[in-house]
PDB file of C-alpha atoms in Angstrom:
ATOM      1  CA  UNK A   1      78.072  91.132 107.914  1.00 51.00           C
ATOM      2  CA  UNK A   2      77.439  93.934 105.453  1.00 59.00           C
ATOM      3  CA  UNK A   3      76.100  96.138 108.060  1.00 62.00           C
ATOM      4  CA  UNK A   4      79.148  96.031 109.788  1.00 90.00           C
ATOM      5  CA  UNK A   5      80.881  96.841 107.012  1.00 94.00           C
ATOM      6  CA  UNK A   6      78.679  99.720 105.908  1.00 96.00           C
ATOM      7  CA  UNK A   7      79.715 101.368 110.013  1.00 96.00           C
ATOM      8  CA  UNK A   8      83.180 100.604 109.624  1.00 97.00           C
ATOM      9  CA  UNK A   9      83.867 102.498 106.500  1.00 98.00           C
ATOM     10  CA  UNK A  10      80.925 105.598 107.638  1.00 97.00           C
ATOM     11  CA  UNK A  11      78.597 104.965 105.352  1.00 97.00           C
ATOM     12  CA  UNK A  12      75.754 105.819 107.437  1.00 96.00           C
ATOM     13  CA  UNK A  13      73.137 108.261 107.293  1.00 97.00           C
ATOM     14  CA  UNK A  14      73.816 111.653 106.505  1.00 97.00           C
ATOM     15  CA  UNK A  15      77.340 110.591 105.767  1.00 98.00           C
ATOM     16  CA  UNK A  16      79.468 110.987 102.536  1.00 98.00           C
ATOM     17  CA  UNK A  17      82.207 108.751 102.326  1.00 98.00           C
ATOM     18  CA  UNK A  18      84.747 109.205  99.859  1.00 98.00           C
ATOM     19  CA  UNK A  19      86.997 106.936  98.120  1.00 98.00           C
ATOM     20  CA  UNK A  20      90.816 107.496  97.103  1.00 98.00           C
ATOM     21  CA  UNK A  21      94.041 105.096  95.971  1.00 98.00           C
ATOM     22  CA  UNK A  22      93.627 101.667  93.831  1.00 98.00           C
ATOM     23  CA  UNK A  23      92.668  98.533  93.416  1.00 97.00           C
ATOM     24  CA  UNK A  24      88.682  98.803  94.545  1.00 96.00           C
ATOM     25  CA  UNK A  25      87.201 102.011  94.557  1.00 97.00           C
ATOM     26  CA  UNK A  26      84.456 101.241  92.466  1.00 96.00           C
ATOM     27  CA  UNK A  27      83.660  97.557  93.676  1.00 96.00           C
ATOM     28  CA  UNK A  28      83.535  99.224  97.159  1.00 97.00           C
ATOM     29  CA  UNK A  29      80.936 101.905  96.330  1.00 96.00           C
ATOM     30  CA  UNK A  30      78.876  99.430  94.458  1.00 96.00           C
ATOM     31  CA  UNK A  31      79.076  96.866  97.195  1.00 96.00           C
ATOM     32  CA  UNK A  32      77.871 100.029  99.517  1.00 97.00           C
ATOM     33  CA  UNK A  33      75.195 101.220  97.766  1.00 96.00           C
ATOM     34  CA  UNK A  34      73.682  97.714  97.069  1.00 94.00           C
ATOM     35  CA  UNK A  35      73.738  96.943 100.723  1.00 94.00           C
ATOM     36  CA  UNK A  36      72.618 100.511 101.993  1.00 96.00           C
ATOM     37  CA  UNK A  37      68.822 100.083 103.406  1.00 93.00           C
ATOM     38  CA  UNK A  38      67.911 103.531 102.044  1.00 96.00           C
ATOM     39  CA  UNK A  39      68.564 106.300  99.143  1.00 97.00           C
ATOM     40  CA  UNK A  40      71.847 106.497  97.785  1.00 98.00           C
ATOM     41  CA  UNK A  41      74.262 109.096  95.661  1.00 98.00           C
ATOM     42  CA  UNK A  42      76.680 108.166  93.600  1.00 98.00           C
ATOM     43  CA  UNK A  43      79.486 109.629  91.662  1.00 98.00           C
ATOM     44  CA  UNK A  44      82.786 110.840  91.287  1.00 98.00           C
ATOM     45  CA  UNK A  45      85.142 113.818  91.630  1.00 98.00           C
ATOM     46  CA  UNK A  46      87.558 112.634  89.148  1.00 96.00           C
ATOM     47  CA  UNK A  47      87.382 110.110  85.506  1.00 95.00           C
ATOM     48  CA  UNK A  48      84.155 107.344  86.326  1.00 96.00           C
ATOM     49  CA  UNK A  49      83.656 104.397  84.372  1.00 95.00           C
ATOM     50  CA  UNK A  50      80.506 103.938  83.315  1.00 96.00           C
ATOM     51  CA  UNK A  51      77.783 103.402  85.374  1.00 97.00           C
ATOM     52  CA  UNK A  52      76.848  99.377  85.502  1.00 95.00           C
ATOM     53  CA  UNK A  53      73.831  98.041  84.180  1.00 92.00           C
ATOM     54  CA  UNK A  54      71.766  97.899  87.255  1.00 91.00           C
ATOM     55  CA  UNK A  55      72.169 101.969  88.296  1.00 92.00           C
ATOM     56  CA  UNK A  56      72.556 102.823  84.602  1.00 88.00           C
ATOM     57  CA  UNK A  57      68.880 103.244  83.508  1.00 86.00           C
ATOM     58  CA  UNK A  58      68.708 106.008  86.459  1.00 91.00           C
ATOM     59  CA  UNK A  59      71.827 107.366  85.646  1.00 97.00           C
ATOM     60  CA  UNK A  60      71.796 110.898  85.507  1.00 98.00           C
ATOM     61  CA  UNK A  61      75.223 112.217  83.032  1.00 98.00           C
ATOM     62  CA  UNK A  62      74.788 115.649  81.753  1.00 98.00           C
ATOM     63  CA  UNK A  63      76.836 119.206  81.768  1.00 96.00           C
ATOM     64  CA  UNK A  64      73.950 120.806  81.257  1.00 97.00           C
ATOM     65  CA  UNK A  65      73.544 123.462  83.605  1.00 97.00           C
ATOM     66  CA  UNK A  66      70.287 122.015  85.636  1.00 97.00           C
ATOM     67  CA  UNK A  67      72.621 119.413  86.640  1.00 98.00           C
ATOM     68  CA  UNK A  68      71.071 119.493  90.303  1.00 98.00           C
ATOM     69  CA  UNK A  69      67.851 119.626  89.158  1.00 98.00           C
ATOM     70  CA  UNK A  70      67.877 116.373  86.783  1.00 98.00           C
ATOM     71  CA  UNK A  71      69.376 114.635  89.843  1.00 98.00           C
ATOM     72  CA  UNK A  72      67.085 116.126  92.407  1.00 98.00           C
ATOM     73  CA  UNK A  73      64.332 114.937  90.100  1.00 97.00           C
ATOM     74  CA  UNK A  74      65.820 111.353  89.884  1.00 97.00           C
ATOM     75  CA  UNK A  75      66.166 111.457  93.710  1.00 97.00           C
ATOM     76  CA  UNK A  76      62.040 111.560  93.895  1.00 96.00           C
ATOM     77  CA  UNK A  77      61.797 107.901  91.743  1.00 93.00           C
ATOM     78  CA  UNK A  78      64.721 105.970  92.601  1.00 96.00           C
ATOM     79  CA  UNK A  79      66.480 104.489  95.900  1.00 96.00           C
ATOM     80  CA  UNK A  80      70.092 104.552  93.838  1.00 97.00           C
ATOM     81  CA  UNK A  81      70.889 107.215  91.582  1.00 98.00           C
ATOM     82  CA  UNK A  82      74.155 107.518  89.784  1.00 98.00           C
ATOM     83  CA  UNK A  83      75.547 111.291  88.288  1.00 98.00           C
ATOM     84  CA  UNK A  84      78.141 112.361  86.439  1.00 98.00           C
ATOM     85  CA  UNK A  85      78.995 113.975  82.825  1.00 98.00           C
ATOM     86  CA  UNK A  86      79.647 113.229  79.569  1.00 97.00           C
ATOM     87  CA  UNK A  87      83.317 112.677  78.510  1.00 96.00           C
ATOM     88  CA  UNK A  88      85.246 113.167  75.677  1.00 94.00           C
ATOM     89  CA  UNK A  89      87.156 110.016  76.239  1.00 90.00           C
ATOM     90  CA  UNK A  90      85.394 106.726  75.287  1.00 91.00           C
ATOM     91  CA  UNK A  91      84.496 104.463  78.201  1.00 92.00           C
ATOM     92  CA  UNK A  92      84.924 107.526  80.651  1.00 95.00           C
ATOM     93  CA  UNK A  93      82.845 109.730  82.553  1.00 97.00           C
ATOM     94  CA  UNK A  94      83.553 113.247  84.369  1.00 97.00           C
ATOM     95  CA  UNK A  95      82.872 113.604  87.553  1.00 97.00           C
ATOM     96  CA  UNK A  96      81.096 116.887  89.008  1.00 98.00           C
ATOM     97  CA  UNK A  97      82.290 119.868  91.124  1.00 98.00           C
ATOM     98  CA  UNK A  98      82.631 120.728  94.762  1.00 98.00           C
ATOM     99  CA  UNK A  99      79.989 122.632  94.198  1.00 98.00           C
ATOM    100  CA  UNK A 100      77.386 120.560  92.112  1.00 98.00           C
ATOM    101  CA  UNK A 101      77.782 117.944  94.994  1.00 98.00           C
ATOM    102  CA  UNK A 102      76.812 120.368  97.755  1.00 98.00           C
ATOM    103  CA  UNK A 103      74.214 121.502  96.315  1.00 98.00           C
ATOM    104  CA  UNK A 104      72.617 117.915  95.688  1.00 98.00           C
ATOM    105  CA  UNK A 105      73.463 116.515  98.646  1.00 98.00           C
ATOM    106  CA  UNK A 106      71.273 119.439 100.648  1.00 97.00           C
ATOM    107  CA  UNK A 107      68.435 119.146  98.069  1.00 97.00           C
ATOM    108  CA  UNK A 108      68.365 115.596  96.811  1.00 97.00           C
ATOM    109  CA  UNK A 109      67.518 113.892  99.977  1.00 96.00           C
ATOM    110  CA  UNK A 110      69.732 111.056  99.930  1.00 98.00           C
ATOM    111  CA  UNK A 111      70.500 109.077 103.392  1.00 98.00           C
ATOM    112  CA  UNK A 112      74.197 108.610 101.629  1.00 98.00           C
ATOM    113  CA  UNK A 113      76.513 109.955  98.903  1.00 98.00           C
ATOM    114  CA  UNK A 114      79.110 107.228  98.144  1.00 98.00           C
ATOM    115  CA  UNK A 115      82.556 109.302  96.115  1.00 98.00           C
ATOM    116  CA  UNK A 116      85.102 108.473  93.909  1.00 98.00           C
ATOM    117  CA  UNK A 117      87.409 110.897  94.447  1.00 98.00           C
ATOM    118  CA  UNK A 118      90.751 109.537  92.908  1.00 96.00           C
ATOM    119  CA  UNK A 119      91.629 108.118  89.096  1.00 93.00           C
ATOM    120  CA  UNK A 120      94.212 104.717  88.976  1.00 94.00           C
ATOM    121  CA  UNK A 121      93.639 103.860  85.701  1.00 93.00           C
ATOM    122  CA  UNK A 122      93.006 100.238  86.221  1.00 93.00           C
ATOM    123  CA  UNK A 123      96.144  99.808  88.394  1.00 97.00           C
ATOM    124  CA  UNK A 124      95.992  98.507  92.148  1.00 97.00           C
ATOM    125  CA  UNK A 125      98.187 100.500  93.621  1.00 98.00           C
ATOM    126  CA  UNK A 126      99.075 104.203  93.175  1.00 97.00           C
ATOM    127  CA  UNK A 127     100.211 107.647  95.318  1.00 97.00           C
ATOM    128  CA  UNK A 128      98.777 110.809  94.568  1.00 97.00           C
ATOM    129  CA  UNK A 129      99.710 113.617  92.367  1.00 95.00           C
ATOM    130  CA  UNK A 130     100.213 116.386  93.995  1.00 94.00           C
ATOM    131  CA  UNK A 131      96.935 117.828  93.041  1.00 95.00           C
ATOM    132  CA  UNK A 132      95.255 114.813  93.836  1.00 97.00           C
ATOM    133  CA  UNK A 133      93.051 113.692  95.562  1.00 97.00           C
ATOM    134  CA  UNK A 134      89.892 116.020  94.726  1.00 97.00           C
ATOM    135  CA  UNK A 135      87.865 115.283  98.330  1.00 98.00           C
ATOM    136  CA  UNK A 136      85.041 117.517  99.218  1.00 97.00           C
ATOM    137  CA  UNK A 137      85.672 120.399 102.123  1.00 96.00           C
ATOM    138  CA  UNK A 138      82.172 118.124 103.705  1.00 96.00           C
ATOM    139  CA  UNK A 139      83.285 114.767 102.922  1.00 98.00           C
ATOM    140  CA  UNK A 140      82.675 112.496 106.185  1.00 98.00           C
ATOM    141  CA  UNK A 141      84.638 109.789 105.761  1.00 98.00           C
ATOM    142  CA  UNK A 142      87.898 109.223 103.277  1.00 98.00           C
ATOM    143  CA  UNK A 143      88.781 105.173 102.278  1.00 98.00           C
ATOM    144  CA  UNK A 144      92.438 104.978 101.082  1.00 98.00           C
ATOM    145  CA  UNK A 145      91.750 101.345  98.997  1.00 98.00           C
ATOM    146  CA  UNK A 146      94.696  99.201  97.251  1.00 98.00           C
ATOM    147  CA  UNK A 147      95.175  95.659  96.476  1.00 98.00           C
ATOM    148  CA  UNK A 148      97.626  93.033  98.377  1.00 98.00           C
ATOM    149  CA  UNK A 149      98.217  91.948  95.046  1.00 98.00           C
ATOM    150  CA  UNK A 150     100.580  94.356  94.008  1.00 98.00           C
ATOM    151  CA  UNK A 151     102.672  92.283  96.557  1.00 98.00           C
ATOM    152  CA  UNK A 152     105.507  90.159  94.841  1.00 97.00           C
ATOM    153  CA  UNK A 153     104.788  92.102  92.195  1.00 97.00           C
ATOM    154  CA  UNK A 154     107.810  94.862  91.031  1.00 98.00           C
ATOM    155  CA  UNK A 155     106.936  98.623  91.110  1.00 98.00           C
ATOM    156  CA  UNK A 156     105.814  99.372  87.668  1.00 98.00           C
ATOM    157  CA  UNK A 157     102.903 100.864  85.560  1.00 97.00           C
ATOM    158  CA  UNK A 158     101.663  97.787  84.863  1.00 97.00           C
ATOM    159  CA  UNK A 159     100.360  97.815  88.410  1.00 98.00           C
ATOM    160  CA  UNK A 160     100.568 100.629  89.349  1.00 98.00           C
ATOM    161  CA  UNK A 161      99.662 104.595  88.815  1.00 97.00           C
ATOM    162  CA  UNK A 162     102.453 106.954  89.677  1.00 96.00           C
ATOM    163  CA  UNK A 163     104.651 104.046  90.491  1.00 97.00           C
ATOM    164  CA  UNK A 164     107.569 106.600  90.405  1.00 97.00           C
ATOM    165  CA  UNK A 165     105.701 108.752  93.459  1.00 97.00           C
ATOM    166  CA  UNK A 166     105.370 105.746  95.149  1.00 98.00           C
ATOM    167  CA  UNK A 167     109.057 104.749  94.919  1.00 98.00           C
ATOM    168  CA  UNK A 168     109.751 108.465  96.116  1.00 97.00           C
ATOM    169  CA  UNK A 169     107.527 107.743  99.533  1.00 96.00           C
ATOM    170  CA  UNK A 170     108.508 104.450 100.283  1.00 96.00           C
ATOM    171  CA  UNK A 171     112.520 105.544  99.228  1.00 96.00           C
ATOM    172  CA  UNK A 172     113.356 102.515  97.175  1.00 97.00           C
ATOM    173  CA  UNK A 173     113.829 102.230  93.066  1.00 97.00           C
ATOM    174  CA  UNK A 174     111.740 101.409  90.592  1.00 95.00           C
ATOM    175  CA  UNK A 175     111.403  97.857  89.342  1.00 97.00           C
ATOM    176  CA  UNK A 176     111.960  97.103  93.040  1.00 98.00           C
ATOM    177  CA  UNK A 177     109.293  94.143  94.434  1.00 98.00           C
ATOM    178  CA  UNK A 178     106.729  95.327  96.270  1.00 98.00           C
ATOM    179  CA  UNK A 179     106.834  94.108 100.090  1.00 98.00           C
ATOM    180  CA  UNK A 180     104.376  94.221 103.149  1.00 98.00           C
ATOM    181  CA  UNK A 181     106.360  97.586 104.791  1.00 98.00           C
ATOM    182  CA  UNK A 182     106.030  99.442 101.536  1.00 98.00           C
ATOM    183  CA  UNK A 183     102.185  99.344 101.119  1.00 98.00           C
ATOM    184  CA  UNK A 184     102.382  99.887 105.016  1.00 98.00           C
ATOM    185  CA  UNK A 185     104.449 103.508 104.370  1.00 98.00           C
ATOM    186  CA  UNK A 186     102.397 104.261 101.372  1.00 98.00           C
ATOM    187  CA  UNK A 187      98.462 103.713 103.710  1.00 98.00           C
ATOM    188  CA  UNK A 188     100.503 106.006 106.355  1.00 98.00           C
ATOM    189  CA  UNK A 189     102.293 108.202 104.946  1.00 98.00           C
ATOM    190  CA  UNK A 190     100.569 112.081 104.476  1.00 97.00           C
ATOM    191  CA  UNK A 191     101.767 112.695 100.854  1.00 97.00           C
ATOM    192  CA  UNK A 192     100.201 109.366  99.881  1.00 98.00           C
ATOM    193  CA  UNK A 193      97.297 107.751 101.164  1.00 98.00           C
ATOM    194  CA  UNK A 194      96.223 110.123 103.562  1.00 98.00           C
ATOM    195  CA  UNK A 195      97.034 112.648 100.901  1.00 98.00           C
ATOM    196  CA  UNK A 196      93.735 115.402 101.155  1.00 97.00           C
ATOM    197  CA  UNK A 197      91.942 113.831 104.111  1.00 98.00           C
ATOM    198  CA  UNK A 198      92.654 116.478 107.156  1.00 96.00           C
ATOM    199  CA  UNK A 199      90.401 116.543 109.236  1.00 96.00           C
ATOM    200  CA  UNK A 200      87.875 113.552 107.880  1.00 98.00           C
ATOM    201  CA  UNK A 201      87.927 110.134 109.454  1.00 98.00           C
ATOM    202  CA  UNK A 202      90.070 107.332 107.401  1.00 98.00           C
ATOM    203  CA  UNK A 203      89.393 104.045 107.490  1.00 98.00           C
ATOM    204  CA  UNK A 204      91.843 102.217 104.656  1.00 98.00           C
ATOM    205  CA  UNK A 205      90.820  99.215 103.154  1.00 98.00           C
ATOM    206  CA  UNK A 206      93.553  96.478 102.129  1.00 98.00           C
ATOM    207  CA  UNK A 207      90.808  94.938  99.405  1.00 98.00           C
ATOM    208  CA  UNK A 208      91.573  91.362  96.895  1.00 98.00           C
ATOM    209  CA  UNK A 209      92.300  89.178  99.883  1.00 98.00           C
ATOM    210  CA  UNK A 210      90.746  85.838  98.328  1.00 97.00           C
ATOM    211  CA  UNK A 211      92.373  83.488 100.391  1.00 97.00           C
ATOM    212  CA  UNK A 212      93.863  83.139 103.785  1.00 97.00           C
ATOM    213  CA  UNK A 213      97.809  83.387 102.728  1.00 98.00           C
ATOM    214  CA  UNK A 214      96.515  87.001 101.402  1.00 98.00           C
ATOM    215  CA  UNK A 215      95.043  87.504 104.499  1.00 98.00           C
ATOM    216  CA  UNK A 216      98.592  87.128 106.626  1.00 98.00           C
ATOM    217  CA  UNK A 217      99.988  89.099 104.160  1.00 98.00           C
ATOM    218  CA  UNK A 218      97.254  92.092 104.357  1.00 98.00           C
ATOM    219  CA  UNK A 219      97.252  91.902 108.904  1.00 98.00           C
ATOM    220  CA  UNK A 220     100.748  92.564 108.549  1.00 98.00           C
ATOM    221  CA  UNK A 221     100.435  95.946 106.121  1.00 98.00           C
ATOM    222  CA  UNK A 222      97.734  96.903 108.302  1.00 98.00           C
ATOM    223  CA  UNK A 223      99.818  96.493 112.173  1.00 98.00           C
ATOM    224  CA  UNK A 224     102.724  97.924 110.178  1.00 98.00           C
ATOM    225  CA  UNK A 225     100.422 100.874 108.645  1.00 98.00           C
ATOM    226  CA  UNK A 226      98.789 101.011 112.265  1.00 98.00           C
ATOM    227  CA  UNK A 227     102.284 101.806 113.840  1.00 98.00           C
ATOM    228  CA  UNK A 228     103.418 104.247 111.416  1.00 98.00           C
ATOM    229  CA  UNK A 229     100.351 107.212 112.170  1.00 98.00           C
ATOM    230  CA  UNK A 230      97.478 107.826 114.232  1.00 97.00           C
ATOM    231  CA  UNK A 231      95.414 109.602 111.414  1.00 98.00           C
ATOM    232  CA  UNK A 232      92.942 105.930 111.815  1.00 98.00           C
ATOM    233  CA  UNK A 233      92.798 103.376 114.325  1.00 97.00           C
ATOM    234  CA  UNK A 234      91.705 100.307 112.334  1.00 97.00           C
ATOM    235  CA  UNK A 235      92.430  98.580 108.500  1.00 98.00           C
ATOM    236  CA  UNK A 236      89.564  96.913 106.835  1.00 98.00           C
ATOM    237  CA  UNK A 237      91.081  94.018 104.745  1.00 98.00           C
ATOM    238  CA  UNK A 238      88.070  92.964 102.036  1.00 98.00           C
ATOM    239  CA  UNK A 239      87.274  91.247  98.759  1.00 98.00           C
ATOM    240  CA  UNK A 240      84.811  93.683  97.891  1.00 97.00           C
ATOM    241  CA  UNK A 241      83.931  91.560  95.082  1.00 94.00           C
ATOM    242  CA  UNK A 242      82.106  88.997  97.187  1.00 95.00           C
ATOM    243  CA  UNK A 243      79.293  88.868  98.349  1.00 92.00           C
ATOM    244  CA  UNK A 244      80.394  88.842 102.197  1.00 93.00           C
ATOM    245  CA  UNK A 245      83.158  91.128 101.282  1.00 96.00           C
ATOM    246  CA  UNK A 246      84.493  91.602 105.177  1.00 97.00           C
ATOM    247  CA  UNK A 247      87.369  89.245 105.843  1.00 97.00           C
ATOM    248  CA  UNK A 248      88.839  91.267 108.640  1.00 97.00           C
ATOM    249  CA  UNK A 249      89.335  94.217 110.869  1.00 97.00           C
ATOM    250  CA  UNK A 250      92.569  95.002 112.436  1.00 97.00           C
ATOM    251  CA  UNK A 251      92.842  97.380 115.345  1.00 96.00           C
ATOM    252  CA  UNK A 252      95.384  99.086 117.659  1.00 87.00           C
TER     253      UNK A 252
END
């Protein structure tokens, strides 16, 4: 099952997979790093929380000019290397630049690079600002993430990052109860989950699908999103915090 998830999300040797959106970017990234059989680099081009303990020992966190050299050195003795820059804000790290990431990709010998390319301030759904997401030019796959648990909740800052942008994209008022059609619109919109993905393979993930009822709602989201765009041909349903995260795949 995990091998199938890797293939579905384009996490194959030589790939650079970027996670955007909200509601499970980090859990998706760490799930893929855990099951991938090869050398993995984990980083961000946006803010990211400090790396989990299992990766922190070998992590490279520096804003020194030799960041690339340090990551390459760490990659010589560790299967998984997380890297970022220090941040003055507590509980946050800064991402690397696109040029730094390109140099690391060329020199460090990673089989797979996993990148958090968007921030959501802990919310479970978001629409990007005009300057987001920070997808590197050489990304191979973009994975927009949202949580099915946003359904049935009022559109507000409690669950959403940039709720006013979601409202504008979906043509609804703030406070409107979110329905499957709204999240499908968000996934299929060029100014929503697809922003910044031009020329990249796109595989959306509907996350936090923890029971049969949520799975039925997630399938509704996926089917309508597929009907609204030809930018992707499948939607992955997952519960990324589980040992076996893949729930279903909805295709055309």
